PDB file of C-alpha atoms in Angstrom:
ATOM      1  CA  MET A   1      -0.105   6.832 -36.104  1.00 47.00           C
ATOM      2  CA  GLY A   2       1.555   3.999 -38.017  1.00 46.00           C
ATOM      3  CA  ALA A   3       0.373   2.655 -41.343  1.00 46.00           C
ATOM      4  CA  SER A   4      -0.587  -0.728 -39.888  1.00 50.00           C
ATOM      5  CA  THR A   5      -2.656   0.938 -37.164  1.00 50.00           C
ATOM      6  CA  SER A   6      -4.433   3.124 -39.728  1.00 49.00           C
ATOM      7  CA  GLY A   7      -5.205   0.039 -41.790  1.00 57.00           C
ATOM      8  CA  ASP A   8      -6.637  -1.757 -38.766  1.00 62.00           C
ATOM      9  CA  LEU A   9      -8.852   1.226 -37.943  1.00 54.00           C
ATOM     10  CA  ASN A  10     -10.052   1.419 -41.539  1.00 60.00           C
ATOM     11  CA  ASP A  11     -10.897  -2.301 -41.474  1.00 67.00           C
ATOM     12  CA  THR A  12     -12.779  -1.842 -38.203  1.00 64.00           C
ATOM     13  CA  ALA A  13     -14.693   1.134 -39.621  1.00 58.00           C
ATOM     14  CA  LYS A  14     -15.646  -0.839 -42.732  1.00 64.00           C
ATOM     15  CA  GLN A  15     -16.897  -3.710 -40.567  1.00 68.00           C
ATOM     16  CA  ILE A  16     -19.018  -1.333 -38.464  1.00 61.00           C
ATOM     17  CA  ASP A  17     -20.328   0.242 -41.671  1.00 58.00           C
ATOM     18  CA  ALA A  18     -21.339  -3.175 -42.977  1.00 65.00           C
ATOM     19  CA  ASP A  19     -23.086  -3.999 -39.695  1.00 63.00           C
ATOM     20  CA  LEU A  20     -25.056  -0.726 -39.817  1.00 53.00           C
ATOM     21  CA  ILE A  21     -26.174  -1.425 -43.377  1.00 56.00           C
ATOM     22  CA  SER A  22     -27.188  -4.992 -42.523  1.00 59.00           C
ATOM     23  CA  GLU A  23     -29.337  -3.688 -39.651  1.00 56.00           C
ATOM     24  CA  GLY A  24     -31.212  -1.495 -42.145  1.00 53.00           C
ATOM     25  CA  ASN A  25     -31.000   1.737 -40.194  1.00 51.00           C
ATOM     26  CA  GLY A  26     -29.594   3.729 -43.119  1.00 50.00           C
ATOM     27  CA  LEU A  27     -26.543   4.953 -41.221  1.00 48.00           C
ATOM     28  CA  ARG A  28     -23.135   5.083 -42.885  1.00 48.00           C
ATOM     29  CA  LEU A  29     -19.725   5.516 -41.342  1.00 46.00           C
ATOM     30  CA  ARG A  30     -17.217   7.387 -43.529  1.00 48.00           C
ATOM     31  CA  PRO A  31     -13.830   7.336 -41.819  1.00 47.00           C
ATOM     32  CA  VAL A  32     -11.179   9.838 -42.837  1.00 48.00           C
ATOM     33  CA  ILE A  33      -7.810   8.976 -41.325  1.00 49.00           C
ATOM     34  CA  GLU A  34      -4.886  11.259 -42.015  1.00 55.00           C
ATOM     35  CA  ARG A  35      -1.300  10.534 -41.053  1.00 53.00           C
ATOM     36  CA  TYR A  36       0.881  13.320 -39.688  1.00 50.00           C
ATOM     37  CA  ASP A  37       4.618  13.297 -39.155  1.00 53.00           C
ATOM     38  CA  SER A  38       4.469  15.095 -35.817  1.00 53.00           C
ATOM     39  CA  LEU A  39       2.060  15.986 -33.029  1.00 50.00           C
ATOM     40  CA  ASP A  40       2.360  19.690 -33.869  1.00 54.00           C
ATOM     41  CA  SER A  41       1.131  19.156 -37.422  1.00 59.00           C
ATOM     42  CA  ALA A  42      -1.807  17.080 -36.193  1.00 51.00           C
ATOM     43  CA  LEU A  43      -2.833  19.727 -33.660  1.00 51.00           C
ATOM     44  CA  GLN A  44      -2.478  22.445 -36.297  1.00 58.00           C
ATOM     45  CA  ALA A  45      -4.795  20.515 -38.627  1.00 55.00           C
ATOM     46  CA  VAL A  46      -7.433  20.303 -35.905  1.00 49.00           C
ATOM     47  CA  ALA A  47      -7.027  24.016 -35.116  1.00 52.00           C
ATOM     48  CA  ASP A  48      -7.466  24.924 -38.789  1.00 55.00           C
ATOM     49  CA  GLY A  49     -10.725  22.988 -38.903  1.00 49.00           C
ATOM     50  CA  THR A  50      -9.617  20.932 -41.899  1.00 48.00           C
ATOM     51  CA  ASP A  51     -10.369  17.616 -40.270  1.00 44.00           C
ATOM     52  CA  ALA A  52     -13.357  16.238 -38.404  1.00 42.00           C
ATOM     53  CA  VAL A  53     -12.495  14.070 -35.436  1.00 43.00           C
ATOM     54  CA  ALA A  54     -14.974  11.426 -34.271  1.00 40.00           C
ATOM     55  CA  VAL A  55     -14.531   9.581 -30.998  1.00 39.00           C
ATOM     56  CA  ILE A  56     -16.263   6.191 -30.905  1.00 38.00           C
ATOM     57  CA  GLU A  57     -16.921   4.865 -27.409  1.00 41.00           C
ATOM     58  CA  SER A  58     -17.403   1.140 -27.851  1.00 42.00           C
ATOM     59  CA  THR A  59     -15.997  -2.166 -26.783  1.00 42.00           C
ATOM     60  CA  GLU A  60     -14.090  -2.423 -30.047  1.00 41.00           C
ATOM     61  CA  PHE A  61     -12.381   0.936 -29.489  1.00 42.00           C
ATOM     62  CA  ALA A  62     -11.647   0.044 -25.871  1.00 45.00           C
ATOM     63  CA  GLY A  63      -9.937  -3.129 -27.008  1.00 43.00           C
ATOM     64  CA  VAL A  64      -7.787  -1.212 -29.501  1.00 41.00           C
ATOM     65  CA  SER A  65      -6.861   1.381 -26.870  1.00 45.00           C
ATOM     66  CA  GLN A  66      -5.943  -1.244 -24.314  1.00 45.00           C
ATOM     67  CA  ASN A  67      -3.411  -2.763 -26.695  1.00 43.00           C
ATOM     68  CA  TYR A  68      -1.315   0.372 -26.335  1.00 47.00           C
ATOM     69  CA  THR A  69      -1.213  -0.025 -22.554  1.00 45.00           C
ATOM     70  CA  SER A  70      -0.231  -3.688 -22.382  1.00 46.00           C
ATOM     71  CA  LEU A  71       3.206  -5.220 -22.138  1.00 43.00           C
ATOM     72  CA  ARG A  72       4.926  -5.188 -25.514  1.00 44.00           C
ATOM     73  CA  GLU A  73       5.947  -8.827 -25.507  1.00 39.00           C
ATOM     74  CA  ALA A  74       5.452 -11.438 -28.169  1.00 36.00           C
ATOM     75  CA  GLY A  75       5.205 -14.342 -25.738  1.00 36.00           C
ATOM     76  CA  SER A  76       4.159 -14.828 -22.157  1.00 37.00           C
ATOM     77  CA  LEU A  77       4.574 -12.242 -19.412  1.00 38.00           C
ATOM     78  CA  THR A  78       8.217 -12.989 -18.676  1.00 39.00           C
ATOM     79  CA  GLY A  79       9.161  -9.437 -17.751  1.00 41.00           C
ATOM     80  CA  GLU A  80      11.571  -9.103 -20.664  1.00 43.00           C
ATOM     81  CA  VAL A  81      11.786  -5.553 -21.948  1.00 44.00           C
ATOM     82  CA  ILE A  82      11.265  -5.295 -25.702  1.00 44.00           C
ATOM     83  CA  SER A  83      11.760  -1.560 -26.182  1.00 48.00           C
ATOM     84  CA  THR A  84      11.912   1.483 -23.946  1.00 47.00           C
ATOM     85  CA  SER A  85      12.550   4.027 -26.686  1.00 50.00           C
ATOM     86  CA  THR A  86      10.626   7.276 -26.200  1.00 52.00           C
ATOM     87  CA  LYS A  87      10.685   8.228 -29.888  1.00 59.00           C
ATOM     88  CA  GLY A  88       7.157   8.805 -31.170  1.00 62.00           C
ATOM     89  CA  PHE A  89       5.601   8.911 -27.677  1.00 66.00           C
ATOM     90  CA  VAL A  90       4.273  12.224 -26.370  1.00 67.00           C
ATOM     91  CA  MET A  91       5.099  11.520 -22.718  1.00 68.00           C
ATOM     92  CA  GLY A  92       7.670   8.795 -23.268  1.00 68.00           C
ATOM     93  CA  THR A  93       7.566   5.221 -21.994  1.00 71.00           C
ATOM     94  CA  ASN A  94       8.123   3.578 -18.639  1.00 64.00           C
ATOM     95  CA  ASP A  95      10.787   1.031 -17.721  1.00 69.00           C
ATOM     96  CA  ILE A  96       9.016  -1.819 -19.506  1.00 68.00           C
ATOM     97  CA  GLY A  97       8.244   0.032 -22.723  1.00 68.00           C
ATOM     98  CA  GLN A  98       4.640   1.067 -22.075  1.00 70.00           C
ATOM     99  CA  ASP A  99       3.302   4.327 -23.503  1.00 72.00           C
ATOM    100  CA  ILE A 100       2.768   6.616 -20.509  1.00 76.00           C
ATOM    101  CA  TYR A 101       0.303   8.902 -22.320  1.00 79.00           C
ATOM    102  CA  SER A 102      -1.931   5.975 -23.350  1.00 77.00           C
ATOM    103  CA  ARG A 103      -1.834   4.517 -19.849  1.00 79.00           C
ATOM    104  CA  LEU A 104      -2.664   7.931 -18.384  1.00 81.00           C
ATOM    105  CA  ILE A 105      -5.749   8.300 -20.593  1.00 83.00           C
ATOM    106  CA  TYR A 106      -6.917   4.703 -20.350  1.00 81.00           C
ATOM    107  CA  GLY A 107      -6.206   4.530 -16.608  1.00 82.00           C
ATOM    108  CA  THR A 108      -8.577   7.408 -15.838  1.00 86.00           C
ATOM    109  CA  ARG A 109     -11.519   5.042 -15.437  1.00 87.00           C
ATOM    110  CA  ILE A 110      -9.598   2.926 -12.901  1.00 88.00           C
ATOM    111  CA  ALA A 111      -8.531   6.024 -10.973  1.00 89.00           C
ATOM    112  CA  LEU A 112     -12.113   7.305 -10.791  1.00 91.00           C
ATOM    113  CA  ILE A 113     -13.446   3.896  -9.761  1.00 91.00           C
ATOM    114  CA  ILE A 114     -10.929   3.698  -6.923  1.00 91.00           C
ATOM    115  CA  GLY A 115     -11.543   7.292  -5.814  1.00 90.00           C
ATOM    116  CA  PHE A 116     -15.335   7.212  -5.726  1.00 94.00           C
ATOM    117  CA  SER A 117     -15.721   3.607  -4.535  1.00 93.00           C
ATOM    118  CA  SER A 118     -13.341   3.924  -1.586  1.00 93.00           C
ATOM    119  CA  SER A 119     -14.873   7.252  -0.536  1.00 93.00           C
ATOM    120  CA  LEU A 120     -18.414   5.869  -0.751  1.00 94.00           C
ATOM    121  CA  LEU A 121     -17.485   2.748   1.216  1.00 94.00           C
ATOM    122  CA  SER A 122     -15.913   4.777   4.002  1.00 94.00           C
ATOM    123  CA  LEU A 123     -18.926   7.127   3.992  1.00 93.00           C
ATOM    124  CA  PHE A 124     -21.420   4.266   4.349  1.00 94.00           C
ATOM    125  CA  LEU A 125     -19.445   2.885   7.295  1.00 94.00           C
ATOM    126  CA  GLY A 126     -18.254   6.032   9.044  1.00 92.00           C
ATOM    127  CA  VAL A 127     -21.483   8.056   8.999  1.00 92.00           C
ATOM    128  CA  PRO A 128     -23.753   5.463  10.724  1.00 92.00           C
ATOM    129  CA  LEU A 129     -21.073   4.713  13.319  1.00 93.00           C
ATOM    130  CA  GLY A 130     -20.667   8.412  14.079  1.00 92.00           C
ATOM    131  CA  LEU A 131     -24.420   8.897  14.387  1.00 92.00           C
ATOM    132  CA  LEU A 132     -24.821   5.969  16.779  1.00 91.00           C
ATOM    133  CA  ALA A 133     -21.817   6.916  18.905  1.00 91.00           C
ATOM    134  CA  GLY A 134     -22.884  10.544  19.241  1.00 89.00           C
ATOM    135  CA  PHE A 135     -26.558   9.795  19.841  1.00 88.00           C
ATOM    136  CA  ILE A 136     -26.305   6.794  22.166  1.00 88.00           C
ATOM    137  CA  GLY A 137     -23.045   7.650  23.941  1.00 85.00           C
ATOM    138  CA  GLY A 138     -21.853   5.558  26.860  1.00 87.00           C
ATOM    139  CA  ALA A 139     -19.741   2.435  26.359  1.00 90.00           C
ATOM    140  CA  LEU A 140     -20.450   2.295  22.618  1.00 91.00           C
ATOM    141  CA  ASP A 141     -19.121   5.811  22.149  1.00 89.00           C
ATOM    142  CA  ARG A 142     -15.967   5.065  24.148  1.00 92.00           C
ATOM    143  CA  LEU A 143     -15.277   1.819  22.289  1.00 94.00           C
ATOM    144  CA  LEU A 144     -15.759   3.251  18.798  1.00 92.00           C
ATOM    145  CA  SER A 145     -13.754   6.357  19.643  1.00 91.00           C
ATOM    146  CA  LEU A 146     -10.885   4.172  20.882  1.00 93.00           C
ATOM    147  CA  VAL A 147     -10.846   2.193  17.619  1.00 92.00           C
ATOM    148  CA  MET A 148     -10.971   5.309  15.447  1.00 91.00           C
ATOM    149  CA  ASP A 149      -8.257   7.057  17.452  1.00 89.00           C
ATOM    150  CA  SER A 150      -6.081   3.962  17.051  1.00 89.00           C
ATOM    151  CA  LEU A 151      -6.454   4.164  13.277  1.00 88.00           C
ATOM    152  CA  TYR A 152      -5.574   7.854  13.399  1.00 84.00           C
ATOM    153  CA  ALA A 153      -2.311   6.981  15.156  1.00 85.00           C
ATOM    154  CA  PHE A 154      -0.902   5.530  11.918  1.00 84.00           C
ATOM    155  CA  PRO A 155       0.129   7.686   8.940  1.00 85.00           C
ATOM    156  CA  GLY A 156      -2.462   7.270   6.205  1.00 83.00           C
ATOM    157  CA  LEU A 157      -0.207   6.066   3.407  1.00 84.00           C
ATOM    158  CA  ILE A 158       1.704   3.677   5.699  1.00 88.00           C
ATOM    159  CA  LEU A 159      -1.570   2.125   6.869  1.00 89.00           C
ATOM    160  CA  ALA A 160      -2.786   1.756   3.279  1.00 88.00           C
ATOM    161  CA  ILE A 161       0.510   0.106   2.292  1.00 89.00           C
ATOM    162  CA  ALA A 162       0.232  -2.370   5.174  1.00 90.00           C
ATOM    163  CA  ILE A 163      -3.366  -3.313   4.360  1.00 89.00           C
ATOM    164  CA  ALA A 164      -2.689  -3.612   0.622  1.00 87.00           C
ATOM    165  CA  ALA A 165       0.380  -5.783   1.274  1.00 87.00           C
ATOM    166  CA  VAL A 166      -1.698  -8.174   3.381  1.00 88.00           C
ATOM    167  CA  LEU A 167      -4.724  -8.343   1.068  1.00 86.00           C
ATOM    168  CA  GLY A 168      -2.789  -8.570  -2.208  1.00 82.00           C
ATOM    169  CA  PRO A 169      -2.895  -6.626  -5.494  1.00 81.00           C
ATOM    170  CA  SER A 170      -6.409  -6.137  -6.869  1.00 83.00           C
ATOM    171  CA  ILE A 171      -8.741  -3.209  -7.399  1.00 87.00           C
ATOM    172  CA  LEU A 172     -11.122  -4.437  -4.673  1.00 89.00           C
ATOM    173  CA  ASN A 173      -8.320  -4.733  -2.134  1.00 88.00           C
ATOM    174  CA  ILE A 174      -7.074  -1.243  -3.001  1.00 90.00           C
ATOM    175  CA  ILE A 175     -10.576   0.153  -2.444  1.00 92.00           C
ATOM    176  CA  ILE A 176     -10.790  -1.587   0.937  1.00 92.00           C
ATOM    177  CA  ALA A 177      -7.319  -0.424   1.982  1.00 91.00           C
ATOM    178  CA  ILE A 178      -8.041   3.202   1.095  1.00 92.00           C
ATOM    179  CA  SER A 179     -11.541   3.244   2.594  1.00 92.00           C
ATOM    180  CA  VAL A 180     -10.144   2.256   6.000  1.00 92.00           C
ATOM    181  CA  LEU A 181      -8.189   5.523   6.020  1.00 90.00           C
ATOM    182  CA  TYR A 182     -11.287   7.714   5.729  1.00 92.00           C
ATOM    183  CA  ILE A 183     -13.710   5.946   8.071  1.00 93.00           C
ATOM    184  CA  PRO A 184     -12.319   7.760  11.164  1.00 92.00           C
ATOM    185  CA  THR A 185     -12.704  11.111   9.394  1.00 91.00           C
ATOM    186  CA  TYR A 186     -16.419  10.600   8.757  1.00 93.00           C
ATOM    187  CA  TYR A 187     -16.861   9.144  12.225  1.00 93.00           C
ATOM    188  CA  ARG A 188     -15.308  12.060  14.101  1.00 92.00           C
ATOM    189  CA  ILE A 189     -17.054  14.777  12.080  1.00 92.00           C
ATOM    190  CA  VAL A 190     -20.490  13.132  12.243  1.00 92.00           C
ATOM    191  CA  ARG A 191     -20.101  12.270  15.922  1.00 92.00           C
ATOM    192  CA  GLY A 192     -19.257  15.870  16.776  1.00 90.00           C
ATOM    193  CA  GLN A 193     -22.184  17.189  14.745  1.00 90.00           C
ATOM    194  CA  THR A 194     -24.529  14.677  16.386  1.00 90.00           C
ATOM    195  CA  LEU A 195     -23.463  15.702  19.896  1.00 89.00           C
ATOM    196  CA  THR A 196     -24.333  19.304  19.012  1.00 89.00           C
ATOM    197  CA  VAL A 197     -27.570  18.716  17.120  1.00 87.00           C
ATOM    198  CA  LYS A 198     -29.120  16.343  19.672  1.00 85.00           C
ATOM    199  CA  GLU A 199     -29.157  19.190  22.214  1.00 84.00           C
ATOM    200  CA  GLU A 200     -31.149  21.501  19.934  1.00 85.00           C
ATOM    201  CA  VAL A 201     -34.630  22.659  20.939  1.00 86.00           C
ATOM    202  CA  TYR A 202     -36.430  20.886  18.104  1.00 85.00           C
ATOM    203  CA  VAL A 203     -34.879  17.564  19.150  1.00 85.00           C
ATOM    204  CA  GLU A 204     -36.017  18.111  22.730  1.00 85.00           C
ATOM    205  CA  ALA A 205     -39.478  18.936  21.393  1.00 87.00           C
ATOM    206  CA  ALA A 206     -39.530  15.685  19.435  1.00 84.00           C
ATOM    207  CA  ARG A 207     -38.630  13.767  22.588  1.00 85.00           C
ATOM    208  CA  SER A 208     -41.366  15.539  24.551  1.00 85.00           C
ATOM    209  CA  ILE A 209     -44.077  14.475  22.091  1.00 86.00           C
ATOM    210  CA  GLY A 210     -42.971  10.846  22.330  1.00 82.00           C
ATOM    211  CA  ALA A 211     -41.009  10.404  19.097  1.00 82.00           C
ATOM    212  CA  ARG A 212     -39.031   7.183  18.901  1.00 87.00           C
ATOM    213  CA  ARG A 213     -35.233   7.308  19.160  1.00 85.00           C
ATOM    214  CA  SER A 214     -34.804   5.927  15.643  1.00 84.00           C
ATOM    215  CA  GLU A 215     -37.166   8.599  14.300  1.00 86.00           C
ATOM    216  CA  ILE A 216     -35.277  11.355  16.102  1.00 87.00           C
ATOM    217  CA  LEU A 217     -31.960  10.052  14.809  1.00 86.00           C
ATOM    218  CA  TRP A 218     -32.855   9.709  11.128  1.00 86.00           C
ATOM    219  CA  ARG A 219     -35.490  12.439  10.775  1.00 86.00           C
ATOM    220  CA  TYR A 220     -34.098  15.266  12.897  1.00 86.00           C
ATOM    221  CA  ILE A 221     -30.373  14.655  13.419  1.00 88.00           C
ATOM    222  CA  PHE A 222     -29.187  12.905  10.250  1.00 88.00           C
ATOM    223  CA  PRO A 223     -30.335  15.642   7.780  1.00 87.00           C
ATOM    224  CA  ASN A 224     -28.386  18.250   9.752  1.00 87.00           C
ATOM    225  CA  VAL A 225     -25.040  16.461   9.456  1.00 87.00           C
ATOM    226  CA  ILE A 226     -25.221  15.846   5.685  1.00 85.00           C
ATOM    227  CA  PRO A 227     -23.701  19.211   4.575  1.00 85.00           C
ATOM    228  CA  SER A 228     -20.405  18.528   6.328  1.00 84.00           C
ATOM    229  CA  VAL A 229     -20.327  14.975   4.945  1.00 88.00           C
ATOM    230  CA  ALA A 230     -20.627  16.238   1.362  1.00 87.00           C
ATOM    231  CA  ILE A 231     -17.584  18.475   1.805  1.00 87.00           C
ATOM    232  CA  ILE A 232     -15.498  15.658   3.273  1.00 90.00           C
ATOM    233  CA  PHE A 233     -16.519  13.330   0.446  1.00 92.00           C
ATOM    234  CA  SER A 234     -15.353  15.705  -2.280  1.00 89.00           C
ATOM    235  CA  VAL A 235     -11.947  16.065  -0.617  1.00 90.00           C
ATOM    236  CA  ASN A 236     -11.567  12.337  -0.002  1.00 91.00           C
ATOM    237  CA  VAL A 237     -12.229  11.410  -3.636  1.00 92.00           C
ATOM    238  CA  ALA A 238      -9.243  13.423  -4.817  1.00 91.00           C
ATOM    239  CA  ASP A 239      -7.025  12.111  -2.030  1.00 92.00           C
ATOM    240  CA  ALA A 240      -8.106   8.516  -2.708  1.00 92.00           C
ATOM    241  CA  ILE A 241      -7.112   8.839  -6.370  1.00 91.00           C
ATOM    242  CA  LEU A 242      -3.635  10.002  -5.357  1.00 90.00           C
ATOM    243  CA  THR A 243      -3.314   7.246  -2.750  1.00 90.00           C
ATOM    244  CA  GLY A 244      -4.338   4.570  -5.250  1.00 88.00           C
ATOM    245  CA  ALA A 245      -1.795   5.861  -7.747  1.00 87.00           C
ATOM    246  CA  GLY A 246       0.852   5.851  -5.025  1.00 87.00           C
ATOM    247  CA  LEU A 247       0.127   2.223  -4.126  1.00 87.00           C
ATOM    248  CA  SER A 248       0.429   1.184  -7.766  1.00 84.00           C
ATOM    249  CA  PHE A 249       3.666   3.135  -8.120  1.00 83.00           C
ATOM    250  CA  LEU A 250       5.083   1.261  -5.117  1.00 84.00           C
ATOM    251  CA  GLY A 251       4.079  -2.087  -6.620  1.00 81.00           C
ATOM    252  CA  LEU A 252       1.231  -2.749  -4.170  1.00 82.00           C
ATOM    253  CA  GLY A 253      -1.633  -1.771  -6.458  1.00 78.00           C
ATOM    254  CA  LEU A 254      -2.738  -3.167  -9.773  1.00 79.00           C
ATOM    255  CA  PRO A 255      -0.420  -5.337 -11.908  1.00 76.00           C
ATOM    256  CA  PRO A 256       1.472  -3.544 -14.703  1.00 72.00           C
ATOM    257  CA  THR A 257      -0.769  -5.124 -17.353  1.00 74.00           C
ATOM    258  CA  ILE A 258      -3.660  -2.936 -16.101  1.00 77.00           C
ATOM    259  CA  ALA A 259      -3.386   0.773 -16.853  1.00 74.00           C
ATOM    260  CA  ASP A 260      -3.829   3.171 -13.959  1.00 78.00           C
ATOM    261  CA  TRP A 261      -2.361   6.446 -12.749  1.00 79.00           C
ATOM    262  CA  GLY A 262       0.530   4.729 -11.013  1.00 71.00           C
ATOM    263  CA  ILE A 263       2.029   4.674 -14.552  1.00 69.00           C
TER     264      ILE A 263
END
């Protein structure tokens, strides 16, 4: 950590300390910032228990962290490379001089947002469609199955690249592009489960006592297809994170000023 960075952190800590005192809550912040010549010496100090490390999760700290992931340019975003030296960086820098380690840590939130959001969106679309197709059958089942099989005909990453290229680079467009890949998966699994469950004895008993079709679908069939959906969701989250990172790596994801796992 450089001297100027340590001074900025000390100034920030003093300002927070002053704010705590002014609020009258009696809290004090006593920062102790030590400078080490190498990463090994810093890790050894932590292992020896000689230093206490405090992590402050706040908007101020997020702003400081984001500075390490931005383009190192004095002026506008012209694309000019200032420095790509890897000296002093744990994992080195990329082609435009950005610290890969900082972008990896700070980009975790973006990766998780993309993974969970795209998986949830595909779940909310694929599960109801699978339930309706399996329960109602007929022309609706044939039409939806044709659409889903058509999506399955394309390789997943190629389809995501095509959708992202059309929609443009943004986190929302990446989520939409990735979610399209997983809708057929939920549809086919839920449809198959629905075709099996609707022939069970307890479903026939519900029909015999005059239960409505909507009640049979959501009260008797839907709860029995949830276990398989939970397993698919956990797998899709991990795959969506990798797909989002791949899109960013290919230049079809987020712009380089936003840290993510595409590095």
